Coordinates of C-alpha atoms in Angstrom, one line a residue:
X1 CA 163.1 -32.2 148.6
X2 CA 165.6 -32.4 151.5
X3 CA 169.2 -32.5 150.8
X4 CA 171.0 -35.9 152.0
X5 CA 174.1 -35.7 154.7
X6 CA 177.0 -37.5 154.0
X7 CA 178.5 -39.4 156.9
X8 CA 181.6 -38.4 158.8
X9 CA 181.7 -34.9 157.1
X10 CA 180.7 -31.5 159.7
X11 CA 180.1 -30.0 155.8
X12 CA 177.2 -30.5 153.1
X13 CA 177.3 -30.1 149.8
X14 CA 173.8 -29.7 147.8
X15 CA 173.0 -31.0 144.8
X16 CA 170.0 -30.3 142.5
X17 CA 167.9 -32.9 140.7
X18 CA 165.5 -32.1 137.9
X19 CA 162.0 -33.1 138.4
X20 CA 161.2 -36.6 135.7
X21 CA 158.7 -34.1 134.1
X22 CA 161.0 -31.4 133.3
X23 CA 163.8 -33.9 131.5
X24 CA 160.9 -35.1 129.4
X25 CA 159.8 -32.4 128.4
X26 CA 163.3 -31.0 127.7
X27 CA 163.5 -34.0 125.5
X28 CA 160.5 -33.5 123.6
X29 CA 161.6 -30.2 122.7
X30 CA 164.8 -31.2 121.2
X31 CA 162.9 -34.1 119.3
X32 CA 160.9 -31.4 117.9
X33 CA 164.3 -28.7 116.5
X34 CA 165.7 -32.0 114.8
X35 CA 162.8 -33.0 113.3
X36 CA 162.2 -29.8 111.9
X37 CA 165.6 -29.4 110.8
X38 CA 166.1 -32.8 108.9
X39 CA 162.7 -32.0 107.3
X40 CA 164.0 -28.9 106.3
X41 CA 167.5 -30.3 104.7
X42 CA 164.7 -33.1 103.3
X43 CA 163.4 -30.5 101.1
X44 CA 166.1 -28.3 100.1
X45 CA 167.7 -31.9 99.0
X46 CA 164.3 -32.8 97.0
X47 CA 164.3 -29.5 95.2
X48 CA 167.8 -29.4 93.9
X49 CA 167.6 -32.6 92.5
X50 CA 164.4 -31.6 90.6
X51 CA 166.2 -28.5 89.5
X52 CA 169.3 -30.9 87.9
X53 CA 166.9 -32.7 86.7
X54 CA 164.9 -29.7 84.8
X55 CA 168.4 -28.7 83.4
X56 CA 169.2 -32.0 81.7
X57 CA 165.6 -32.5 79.9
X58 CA 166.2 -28.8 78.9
X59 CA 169.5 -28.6 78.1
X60 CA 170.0 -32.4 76.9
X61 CA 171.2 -31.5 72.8
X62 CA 173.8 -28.8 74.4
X63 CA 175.3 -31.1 76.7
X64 CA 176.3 -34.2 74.1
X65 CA 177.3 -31.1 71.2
X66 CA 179.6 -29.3 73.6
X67 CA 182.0 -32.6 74.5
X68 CA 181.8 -33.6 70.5
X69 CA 183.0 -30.3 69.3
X70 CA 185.6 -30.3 72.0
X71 CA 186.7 -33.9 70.6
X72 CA 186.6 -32.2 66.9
X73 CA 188.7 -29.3 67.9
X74 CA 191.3 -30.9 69.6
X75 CA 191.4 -33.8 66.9
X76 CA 191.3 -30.9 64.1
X77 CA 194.7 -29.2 66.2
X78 CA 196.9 -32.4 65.8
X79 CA 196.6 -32.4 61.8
X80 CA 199.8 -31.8 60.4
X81 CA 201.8 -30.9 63.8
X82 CA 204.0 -34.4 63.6
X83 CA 206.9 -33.6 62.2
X84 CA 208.5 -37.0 60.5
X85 CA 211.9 -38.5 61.6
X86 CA 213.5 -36.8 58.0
X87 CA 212.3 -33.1 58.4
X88 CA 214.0 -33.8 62.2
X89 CA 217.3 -34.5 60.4
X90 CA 217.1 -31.9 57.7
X91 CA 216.2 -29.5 60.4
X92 CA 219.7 -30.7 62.5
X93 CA 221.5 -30.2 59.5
X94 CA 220.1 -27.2 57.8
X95 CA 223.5 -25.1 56.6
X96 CA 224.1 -21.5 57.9
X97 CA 223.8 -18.8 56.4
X98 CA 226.4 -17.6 53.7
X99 CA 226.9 -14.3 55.1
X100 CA 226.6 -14.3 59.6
X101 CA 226.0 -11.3 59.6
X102 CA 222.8 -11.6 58.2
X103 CA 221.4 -13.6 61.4
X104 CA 221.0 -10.4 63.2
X105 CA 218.6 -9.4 60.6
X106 CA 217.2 -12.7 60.4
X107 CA 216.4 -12.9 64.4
X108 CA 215.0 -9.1 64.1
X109 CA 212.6 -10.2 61.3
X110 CA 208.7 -8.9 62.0
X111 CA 207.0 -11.1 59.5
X112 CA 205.3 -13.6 61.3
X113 CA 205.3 -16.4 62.9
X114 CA 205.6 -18.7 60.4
X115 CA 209.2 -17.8 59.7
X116 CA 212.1 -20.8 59.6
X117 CA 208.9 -23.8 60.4
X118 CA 210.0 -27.1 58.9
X119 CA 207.4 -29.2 60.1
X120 CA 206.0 -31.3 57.6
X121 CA 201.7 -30.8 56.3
X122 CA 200.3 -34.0 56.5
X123 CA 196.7 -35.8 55.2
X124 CA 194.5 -38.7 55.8
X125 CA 194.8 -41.0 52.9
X126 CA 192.7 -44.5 53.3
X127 CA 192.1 -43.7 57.5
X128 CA 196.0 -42.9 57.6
X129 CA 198.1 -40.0 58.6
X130 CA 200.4 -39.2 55.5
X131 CA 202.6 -36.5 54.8
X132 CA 201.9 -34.5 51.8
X133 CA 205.1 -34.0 50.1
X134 CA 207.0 -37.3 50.1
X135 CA 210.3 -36.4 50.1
X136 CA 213.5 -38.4 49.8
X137 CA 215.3 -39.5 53.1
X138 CA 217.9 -37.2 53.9
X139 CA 220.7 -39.3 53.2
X140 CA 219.6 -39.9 49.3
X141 CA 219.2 -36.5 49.1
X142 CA 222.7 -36.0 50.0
X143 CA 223.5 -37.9 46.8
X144 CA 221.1 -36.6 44.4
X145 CA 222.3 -35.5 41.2
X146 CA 220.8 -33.3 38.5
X147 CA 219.1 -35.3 35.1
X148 CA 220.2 -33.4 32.1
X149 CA 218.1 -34.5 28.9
X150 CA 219.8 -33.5 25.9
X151 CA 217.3 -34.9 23.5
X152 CA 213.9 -33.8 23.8
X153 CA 211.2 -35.9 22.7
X154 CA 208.4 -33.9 22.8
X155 CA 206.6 -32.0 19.4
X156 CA 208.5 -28.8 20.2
X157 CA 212.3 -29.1 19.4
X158 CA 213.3 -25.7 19.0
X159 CA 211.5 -21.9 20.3
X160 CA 213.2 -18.8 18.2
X161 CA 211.6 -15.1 19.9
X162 CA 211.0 -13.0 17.7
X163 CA 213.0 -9.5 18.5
X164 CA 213.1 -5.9 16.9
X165 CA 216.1 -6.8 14.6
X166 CA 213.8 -9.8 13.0
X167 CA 212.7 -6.9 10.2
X168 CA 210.6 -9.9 8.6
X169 CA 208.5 -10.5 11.6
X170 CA 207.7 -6.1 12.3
X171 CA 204.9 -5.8 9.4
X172 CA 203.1 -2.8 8.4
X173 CA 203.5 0.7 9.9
X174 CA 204.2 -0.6 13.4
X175 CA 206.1 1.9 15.3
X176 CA 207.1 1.6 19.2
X177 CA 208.7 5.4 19.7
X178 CA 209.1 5.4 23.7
X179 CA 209.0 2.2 26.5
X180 CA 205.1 3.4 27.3
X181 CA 202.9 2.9 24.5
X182 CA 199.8 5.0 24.9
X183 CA 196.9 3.0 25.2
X184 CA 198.1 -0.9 25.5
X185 CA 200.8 -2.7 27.4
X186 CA 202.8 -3.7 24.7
X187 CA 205.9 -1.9 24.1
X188 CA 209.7 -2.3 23.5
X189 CA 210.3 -4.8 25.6
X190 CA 207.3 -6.8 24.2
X191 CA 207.0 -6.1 20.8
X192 CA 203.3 -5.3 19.2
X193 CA 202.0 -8.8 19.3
X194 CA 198.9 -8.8 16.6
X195 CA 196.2 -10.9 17.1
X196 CA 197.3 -12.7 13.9
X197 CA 200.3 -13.2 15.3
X198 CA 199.0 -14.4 18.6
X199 CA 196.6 -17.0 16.6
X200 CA 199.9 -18.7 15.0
X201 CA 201.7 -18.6 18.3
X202 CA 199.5 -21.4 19.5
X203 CA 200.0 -23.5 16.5
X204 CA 202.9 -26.4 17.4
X205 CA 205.7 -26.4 15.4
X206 CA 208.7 -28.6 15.5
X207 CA 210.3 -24.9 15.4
X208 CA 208.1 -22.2 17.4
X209 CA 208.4 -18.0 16.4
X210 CA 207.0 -15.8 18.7
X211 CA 207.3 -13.0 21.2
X212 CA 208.9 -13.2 24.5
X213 CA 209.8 -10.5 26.0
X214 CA 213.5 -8.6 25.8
X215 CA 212.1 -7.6 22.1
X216 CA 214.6 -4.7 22.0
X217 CA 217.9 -3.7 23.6
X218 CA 216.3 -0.5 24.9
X219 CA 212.9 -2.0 26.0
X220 CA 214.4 -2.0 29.8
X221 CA 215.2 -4.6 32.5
X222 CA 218.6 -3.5 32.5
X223 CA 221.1 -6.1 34.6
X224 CA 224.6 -5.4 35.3
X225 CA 227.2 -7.6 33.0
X226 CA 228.7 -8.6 36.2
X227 CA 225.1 -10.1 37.6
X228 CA 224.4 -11.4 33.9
X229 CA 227.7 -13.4 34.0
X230 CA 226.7 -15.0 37.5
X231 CA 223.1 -16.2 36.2
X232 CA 225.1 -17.3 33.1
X233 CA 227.0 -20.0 35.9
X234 CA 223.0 -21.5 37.0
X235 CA 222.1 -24.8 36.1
X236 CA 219.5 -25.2 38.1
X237 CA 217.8 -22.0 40.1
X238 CA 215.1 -20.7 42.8
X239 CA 214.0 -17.3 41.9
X240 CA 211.9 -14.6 43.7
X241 CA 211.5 -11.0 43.4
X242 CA 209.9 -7.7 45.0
X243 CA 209.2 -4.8 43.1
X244 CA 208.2 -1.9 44.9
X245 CA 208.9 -2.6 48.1
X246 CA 206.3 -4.8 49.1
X247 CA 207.8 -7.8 50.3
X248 CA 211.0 -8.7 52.4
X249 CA 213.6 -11.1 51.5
X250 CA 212.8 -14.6 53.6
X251 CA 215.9 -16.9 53.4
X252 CA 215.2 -20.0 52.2
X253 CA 216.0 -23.2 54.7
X254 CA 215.8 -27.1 54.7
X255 CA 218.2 -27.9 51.8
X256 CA 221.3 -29.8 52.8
X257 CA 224.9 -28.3 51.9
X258 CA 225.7 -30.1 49.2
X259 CA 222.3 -29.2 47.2
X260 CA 223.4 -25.1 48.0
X261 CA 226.5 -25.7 46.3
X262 CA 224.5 -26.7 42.9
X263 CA 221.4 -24.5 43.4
X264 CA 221.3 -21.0 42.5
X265 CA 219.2 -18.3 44.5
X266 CA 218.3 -15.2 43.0
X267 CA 216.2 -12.4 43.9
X268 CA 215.5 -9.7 41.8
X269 CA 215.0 -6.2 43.0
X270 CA 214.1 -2.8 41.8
X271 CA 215.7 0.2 42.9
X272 CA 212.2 0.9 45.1
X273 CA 212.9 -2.1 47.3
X274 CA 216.8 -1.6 47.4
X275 CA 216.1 1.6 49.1
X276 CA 213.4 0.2 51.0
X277 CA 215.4 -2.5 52.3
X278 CA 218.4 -0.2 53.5
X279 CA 215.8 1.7 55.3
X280 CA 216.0 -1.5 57.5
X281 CA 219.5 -2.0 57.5
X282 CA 219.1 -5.1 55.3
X283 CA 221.9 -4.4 52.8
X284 CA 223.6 -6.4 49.5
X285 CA 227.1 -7.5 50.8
X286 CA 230.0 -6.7 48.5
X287 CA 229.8 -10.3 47.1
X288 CA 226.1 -9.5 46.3
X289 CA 224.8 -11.9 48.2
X290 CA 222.2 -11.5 51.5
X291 CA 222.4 -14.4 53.2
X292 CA 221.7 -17.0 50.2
X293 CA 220.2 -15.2 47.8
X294 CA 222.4 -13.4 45.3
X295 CA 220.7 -10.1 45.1
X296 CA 220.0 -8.7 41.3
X297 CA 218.9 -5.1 41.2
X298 CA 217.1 -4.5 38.5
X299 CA 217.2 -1.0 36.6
X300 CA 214.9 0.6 33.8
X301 CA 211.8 -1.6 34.4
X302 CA 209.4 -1.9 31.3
X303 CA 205.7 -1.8 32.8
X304 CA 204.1 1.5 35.1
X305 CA 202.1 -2.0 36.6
X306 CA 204.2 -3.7 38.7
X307 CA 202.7 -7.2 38.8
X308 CA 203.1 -7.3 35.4
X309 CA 207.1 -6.2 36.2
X310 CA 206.7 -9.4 38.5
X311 CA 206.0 -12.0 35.4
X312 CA 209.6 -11.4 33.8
X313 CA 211.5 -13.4 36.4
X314 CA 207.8 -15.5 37.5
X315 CA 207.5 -16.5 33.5
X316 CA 210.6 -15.8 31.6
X317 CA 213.4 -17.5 33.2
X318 CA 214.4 -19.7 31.0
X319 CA 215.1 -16.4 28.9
X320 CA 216.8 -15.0 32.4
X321 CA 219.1 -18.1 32.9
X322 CA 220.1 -19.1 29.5
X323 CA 221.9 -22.2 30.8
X324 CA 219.3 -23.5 33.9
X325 CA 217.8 -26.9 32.9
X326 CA 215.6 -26.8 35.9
X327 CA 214.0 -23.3 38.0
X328 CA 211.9 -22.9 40.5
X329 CA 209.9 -19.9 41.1
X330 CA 208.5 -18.9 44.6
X331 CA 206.6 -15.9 45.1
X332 CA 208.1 -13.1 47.6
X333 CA 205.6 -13.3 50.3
X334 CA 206.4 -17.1 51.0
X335 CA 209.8 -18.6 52.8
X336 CA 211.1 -22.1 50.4
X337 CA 211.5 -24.2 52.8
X338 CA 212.9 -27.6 51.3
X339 CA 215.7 -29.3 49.2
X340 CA 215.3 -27.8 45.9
X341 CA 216.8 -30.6 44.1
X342 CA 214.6 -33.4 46.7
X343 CA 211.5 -31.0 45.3
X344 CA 212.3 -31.4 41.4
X345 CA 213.0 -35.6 42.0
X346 CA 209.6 -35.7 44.0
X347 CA 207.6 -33.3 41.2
X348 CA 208.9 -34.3 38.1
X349 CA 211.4 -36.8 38.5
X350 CA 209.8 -39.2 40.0
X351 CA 206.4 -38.8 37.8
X352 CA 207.9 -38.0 34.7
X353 CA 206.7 -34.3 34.3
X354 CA 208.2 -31.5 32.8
X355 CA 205.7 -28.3 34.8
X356 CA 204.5 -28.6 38.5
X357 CA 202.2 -26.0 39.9
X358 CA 199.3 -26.2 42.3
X359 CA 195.6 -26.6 42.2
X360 CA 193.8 -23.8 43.3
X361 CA 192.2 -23.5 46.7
X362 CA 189.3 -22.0 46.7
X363 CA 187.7 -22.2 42.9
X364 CA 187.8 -24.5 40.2
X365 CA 187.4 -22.7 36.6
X366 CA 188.6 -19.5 35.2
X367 CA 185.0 -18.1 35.2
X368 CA 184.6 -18.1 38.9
X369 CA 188.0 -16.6 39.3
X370 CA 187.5 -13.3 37.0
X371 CA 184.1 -13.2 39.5
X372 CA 186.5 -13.3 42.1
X373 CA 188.9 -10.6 40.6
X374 CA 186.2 -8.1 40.2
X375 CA 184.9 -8.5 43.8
X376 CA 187.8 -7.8 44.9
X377 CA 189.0 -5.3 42.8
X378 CA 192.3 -6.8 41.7
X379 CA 191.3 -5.8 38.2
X380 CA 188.3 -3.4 36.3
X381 CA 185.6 -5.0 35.3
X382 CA 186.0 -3.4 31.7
X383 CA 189.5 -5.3 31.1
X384 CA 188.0 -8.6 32.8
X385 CA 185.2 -8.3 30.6
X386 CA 187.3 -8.2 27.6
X387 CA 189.7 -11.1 28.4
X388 CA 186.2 -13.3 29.3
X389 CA 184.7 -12.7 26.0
X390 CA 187.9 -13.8 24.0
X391 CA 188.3 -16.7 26.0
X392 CA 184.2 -17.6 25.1
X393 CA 184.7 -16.5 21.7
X394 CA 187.9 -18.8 21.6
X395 CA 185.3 -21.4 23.1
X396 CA 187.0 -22.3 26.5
X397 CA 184.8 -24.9 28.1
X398 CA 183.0 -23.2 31.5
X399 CA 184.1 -26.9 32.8
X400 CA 185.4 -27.6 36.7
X401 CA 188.2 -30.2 35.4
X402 CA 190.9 -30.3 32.7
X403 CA 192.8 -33.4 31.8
X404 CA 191.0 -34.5 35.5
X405 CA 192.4 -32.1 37.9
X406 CA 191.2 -28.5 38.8
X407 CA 190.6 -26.4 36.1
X408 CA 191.7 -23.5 38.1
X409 CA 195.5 -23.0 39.1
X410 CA 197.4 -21.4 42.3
X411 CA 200.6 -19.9 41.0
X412 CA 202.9 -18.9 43.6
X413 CA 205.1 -22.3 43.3
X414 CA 206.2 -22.9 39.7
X415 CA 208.7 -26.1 38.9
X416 CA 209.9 -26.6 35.7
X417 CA 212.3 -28.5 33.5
X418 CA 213.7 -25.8 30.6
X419 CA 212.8 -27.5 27.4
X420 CA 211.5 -26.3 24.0
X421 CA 208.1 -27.1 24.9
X422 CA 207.7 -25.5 28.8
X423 CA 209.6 -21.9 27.0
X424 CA 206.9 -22.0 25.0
X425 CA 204.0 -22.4 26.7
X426 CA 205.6 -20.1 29.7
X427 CA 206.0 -17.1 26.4
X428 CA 202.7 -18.5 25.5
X429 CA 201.5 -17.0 29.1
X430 CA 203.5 -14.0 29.4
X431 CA 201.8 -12.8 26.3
X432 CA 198.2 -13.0 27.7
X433 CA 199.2 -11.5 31.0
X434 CA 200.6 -8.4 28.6
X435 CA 197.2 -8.0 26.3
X436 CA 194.9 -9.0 29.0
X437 CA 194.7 -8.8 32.6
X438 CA 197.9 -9.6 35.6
X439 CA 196.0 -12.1 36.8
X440 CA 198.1 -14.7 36.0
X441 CA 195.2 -17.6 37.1
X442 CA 193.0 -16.7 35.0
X443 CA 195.6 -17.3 31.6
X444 CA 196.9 -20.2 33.1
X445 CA 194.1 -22.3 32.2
X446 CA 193.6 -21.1 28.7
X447 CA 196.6 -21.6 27.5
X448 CA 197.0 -25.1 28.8
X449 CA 193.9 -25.5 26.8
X450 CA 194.7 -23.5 24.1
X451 CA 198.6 -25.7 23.7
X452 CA 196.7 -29.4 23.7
X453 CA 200.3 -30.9 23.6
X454 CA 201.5 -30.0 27.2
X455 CA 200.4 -33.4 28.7
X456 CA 203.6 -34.1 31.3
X457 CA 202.4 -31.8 33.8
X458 CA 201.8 -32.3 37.3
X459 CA 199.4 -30.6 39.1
X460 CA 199.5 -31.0 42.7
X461 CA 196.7 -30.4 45.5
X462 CA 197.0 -27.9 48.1
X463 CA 198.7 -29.1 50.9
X464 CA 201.5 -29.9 48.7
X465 CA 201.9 -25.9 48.2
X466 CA 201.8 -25.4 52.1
X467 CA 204.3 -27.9 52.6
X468 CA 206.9 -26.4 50.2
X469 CA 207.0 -23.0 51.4
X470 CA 206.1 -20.8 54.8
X471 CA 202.9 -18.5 53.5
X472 CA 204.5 -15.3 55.1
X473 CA 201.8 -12.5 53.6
X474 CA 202.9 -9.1 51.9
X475 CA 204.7 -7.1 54.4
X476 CA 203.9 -3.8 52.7
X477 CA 201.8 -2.0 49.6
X478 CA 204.2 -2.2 46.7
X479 CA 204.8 1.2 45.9
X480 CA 203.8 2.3 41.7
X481 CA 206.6 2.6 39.2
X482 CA 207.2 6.0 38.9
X483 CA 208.6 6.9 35.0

C-alpha cells in the first residue's frame, strides 16, 4: 500500500496500518487467554468453597464446643475476683505493722502468691453473686465490742483436769518414769488415760473430770514466766504455731486498729523453727513481738511426733490462755486475713454458736477419710485400723450427714467461745488424737457424736474457709523432734 504525501511539506513521514485480518485475529487470541483465565479462577473458586464446606459437615460438634467452653472459662475466671466496696475500705485502712522493720522481711517473703490478698470469695445463691463471709461494714466493726457471758447455760458448768497430784484419780500400779513412754503416746504430760477412764469422760456432768494435758509439772512444754504473764493479759486470741521448722510466720492483715489493740496474736515456736527462722534473718524483737505476732518459744516439747506437738496450742487453749473468752486457731501454712472480732460476730454471734469449724472439701464421713490417710501415707494402716474398729465397735454410723451438715470436718480454722462445755469436748479430742492417730478429722466427728449435747455449733461450707485466710502451703518438711 502506498504511503500518502502531505501537502506543503518537501518531507514524508510513513505510517504502518495493520491489515483488518491481523487486528481480528489479534483479538481472538486475547478472547481466548481471558477466557481461559476466568475459567481457571472459576474453578479454583468452586473448589475452595467445597473444601469449607467439607470442613463444617466434618468438623460441625468441634466448632459450637470450642466457643461454649471459651464462654465457660472465662465465666468460671470472674467467680470470686469482685472485691466488695467494705474489703476496699478495710484494705485502705489495714494498720502497719507493729515492728517496720519487719516490712523488709515481709516484701522478701517467697511463699506465694497468695500473700497479703483481701479480695473477698464469693457464690451464687438463688442466680445471685454473694459473698461468702458476710462481714460487718467497716464502720460497725470499728465499734464492736467483745460479749462476755458469765453464766453459762449449757449442761456443763464446770471441767476440773485431772493432774498427777489428783492421787485419787492415778489407780493401780501406774507409773510414768521418763516424758517417752515405751510403747504408747501417753506420758507425763498426758497422764495414762484408761479406757475406763476414757468411757466416763464422755458422760455429761454438771462437773466434768478428765485428762487434758499439762498432767505434770515435768511432762514438758516449758514457757517462760515472762511469756506466761503476757497470755495471762488475752481475752480474746488468734493462735498459730510451727514446730520443726516447717512453716513461716505469715502476718495476719484486714483487722482495723482498734480490734489489734483487743486481740491477741500468738505464735508458738520450738527451738527447731527459732533457729530456722534466724537462718533467714527473721528474728523475735526484744519486745517479743515479729510484726504482730508475739513470738512464744516453746522449750522441752512432750511428743517425738510433731503434729501431735501441734494439737496443744490447736486444742488446748483454753488451758494456754486461762483468761481468753474467745480464740481462734489458724493453722501455720495459711495467712488470717480478717477482723478477728468481725469473724467471732459473723460465726457465733450472730448465729448463737459457741464452735465454728469448716466442712470438709473433699469427703463426707470419717470412713472415707481413714481410706484417704492410708493412701496417702499420713498414717500406718495398723494404727488406722485400730482407731476404725473402736469407732465400729463404739457403733459410729458410716452416715454422710450429722445434725444435717457434713459428717466430715476441715480443721485448719477453729473459732470458739471458752465455756465449760467447748473445754471439754476440745480435751474430749486431744485425748483421741493421743491414743489414736494425728489425724485430727478423723476424731472430730466421733466425738461430736460421742458428746450428743454440743448442739450450738456452726459448721460452715468451704468457701467460707477460703475467705478467712490466704491458703499459703507448707514452706518446708518439718524437721523430727530430736530427744
Amino acid at each position: 500500500m502506498a504511503s500518502p504525501k502531505l501537502p506543503g511539506n518537501s518531507s514524508s513521514i510513513s505510517i504502518s496500518v495493520a491489515d483488518d485480518e491481523d487486528s481480528d485475529e489479534l483479538s481472538r487470541m486475547r478472547a481466548r487467554v481471558r477466557r481461559k483465565r476466568k475459567k481457571h479462577h472459576h474453578r479454583f473458586k468452586n473448589n475452595f468453597s467445597q473444601r469449607i464446606i467439607r470442613f463444617v459437615l466434618k468438623y460441625w460438634t468441634l466448632l459450637i464446643f470450642l466457643p461454649a467452653a471459651g464462654l465457660l472459662i472465662f465465666e468460671a475466671s470472674k467467680i470470686g475476683r469482685k472485691p466488695s466496696l467494705d474489703d476496699a475500705k478495710v484494705s485502705e485502712q489495714v494498720v502497719e505493722v507493729r515492728k517496720p522493720s519487719f516490712q523488709a522481711d515481709l516484701n522478701n517473703n517467697k511463699s506465694g502468691g497468695n500473700l497479703n490478698r483481701l479480695d473477698p470469695v464469693t457464690h451464687i445463691v438463688g442466680g445471685v453473686r454473694e459473698r461468702c463471709l458476710k462481714l460487718l461494714p467497716y464502720e460497725e466493726l470499728q465499734h464492736l465490742d467483745i460479749r462476755i457471758h458469765d453464766n453459762f447455760s449449757g449442761p456443763v458448768k464446770n471441767v476440773v483436769y485431772i493432774s498427777e497430784k489428783d492421787a485419787r484419780h492415778i489407780g493401780g500400779n501406774i507409773t510414768l518414769s521418763g516424758q517417752h513412754t515405751e510403747g504408747t503416746r501417753f506420758n507425763l504430760f498426758t497422764g495414762h488415760q484408761t479406757f475406763d477412764q476414757r468411757e466416763r469422760s464422755f458422760k455429761v456432768n454438771e462437773t466434768a473430770e478428765l485428762h487434758c494435758g499439762f498432767y505434770n509439772e515435768n511432762g514438758g512444754f516449758k514457757i517462760s514466766d515472762e511469756d506466761r504473764s503476757y497470755m495471762q493479759t488475752c481475752k480474746v486470741v488468734v493462735s498459730t504455731c510451727a514446730f520443726g521448722g516447717g512453716d513461716d510466720l505469715h502476718q495476719p492483715i484486714g483487722m482495723s486498729e482498734v480490734t489489734l489493740e483487743k486481740v491477741c496474736y500468738v505464735a508458738f515456736w520450738d527451738e527447731i523453727t527459732l533457729a530456722a527462722q534466724e537462718s533467714q534473718e527473721h528474728r523475735i524483737g526484744e519486745d517479743h513481738f515479729i510484726g504482730k505476732w508475739r513470738v512464744v518459744v516453746v522449750r522441752d516439747l512432750p511428743f517425738a511426733d510433731q503434729r501431735l506437738n501441734g494439737k496443744i496450742p490447736k486444742m488446748l487453749g483454753h488451758r494456754l490462755f486461762p483468761q481468753a473468752k474467745y480464740s481462734i486457731w489458724v493453722d501455720s501454712k495459711s495467712q488470717f486475713r480478717r477482723d478477728p472480732l468481725g469473724v467471732l460476730e459473723a460465726l457465733l454471734w450472730r448465729s448463737n454458736s459457741v464452735l465454728a469449724i469448716s466442712e470438709h472439701g473433699a469427703r463426707s464421713s470419717v470412713y472415707d477419710e481413714a481410706k484417704a490417710v492410708v493412701k496417702k501415707h499420713k498414717a500406718t494402716p495398723e494404727e488406722v485400723e485400730v482407731q476404725i474398729t473402736q469407732y465400729r465397735h463404739d457403733g459410729l454410723p458410716e452416715d454422710k450427714r450429722l445434725y444435717g451438715k457434713k459428717a466430715l470436718n476441715e480443721a485448719s480454722i477453729i473459732v470458739r467461745e471458752h465455756t465449760p462445755l467447748t473445754n471439754l469436748f476440745m480435751c474430749l479430742w486431744f485425748n483421741e488424737v493421743v491414743r489414736f492417730t494425728s489425724r485430727d478429722q478423723m476424731s472430730f466427728p466421733y466425738v461430736l457424736w460421742r458428746l450428743k449435747v454440743l448442739k450450738d455449733i456452726h459448721r460452715f461450707p468451704v468457701c467460707i474457709r477460703k475467705d478467712l485466710v490466704n491458703s499459703m502451703g507448707h514452706v518446708r518438711k518439718a524437721k523430727p523432734l530430736i530427744s
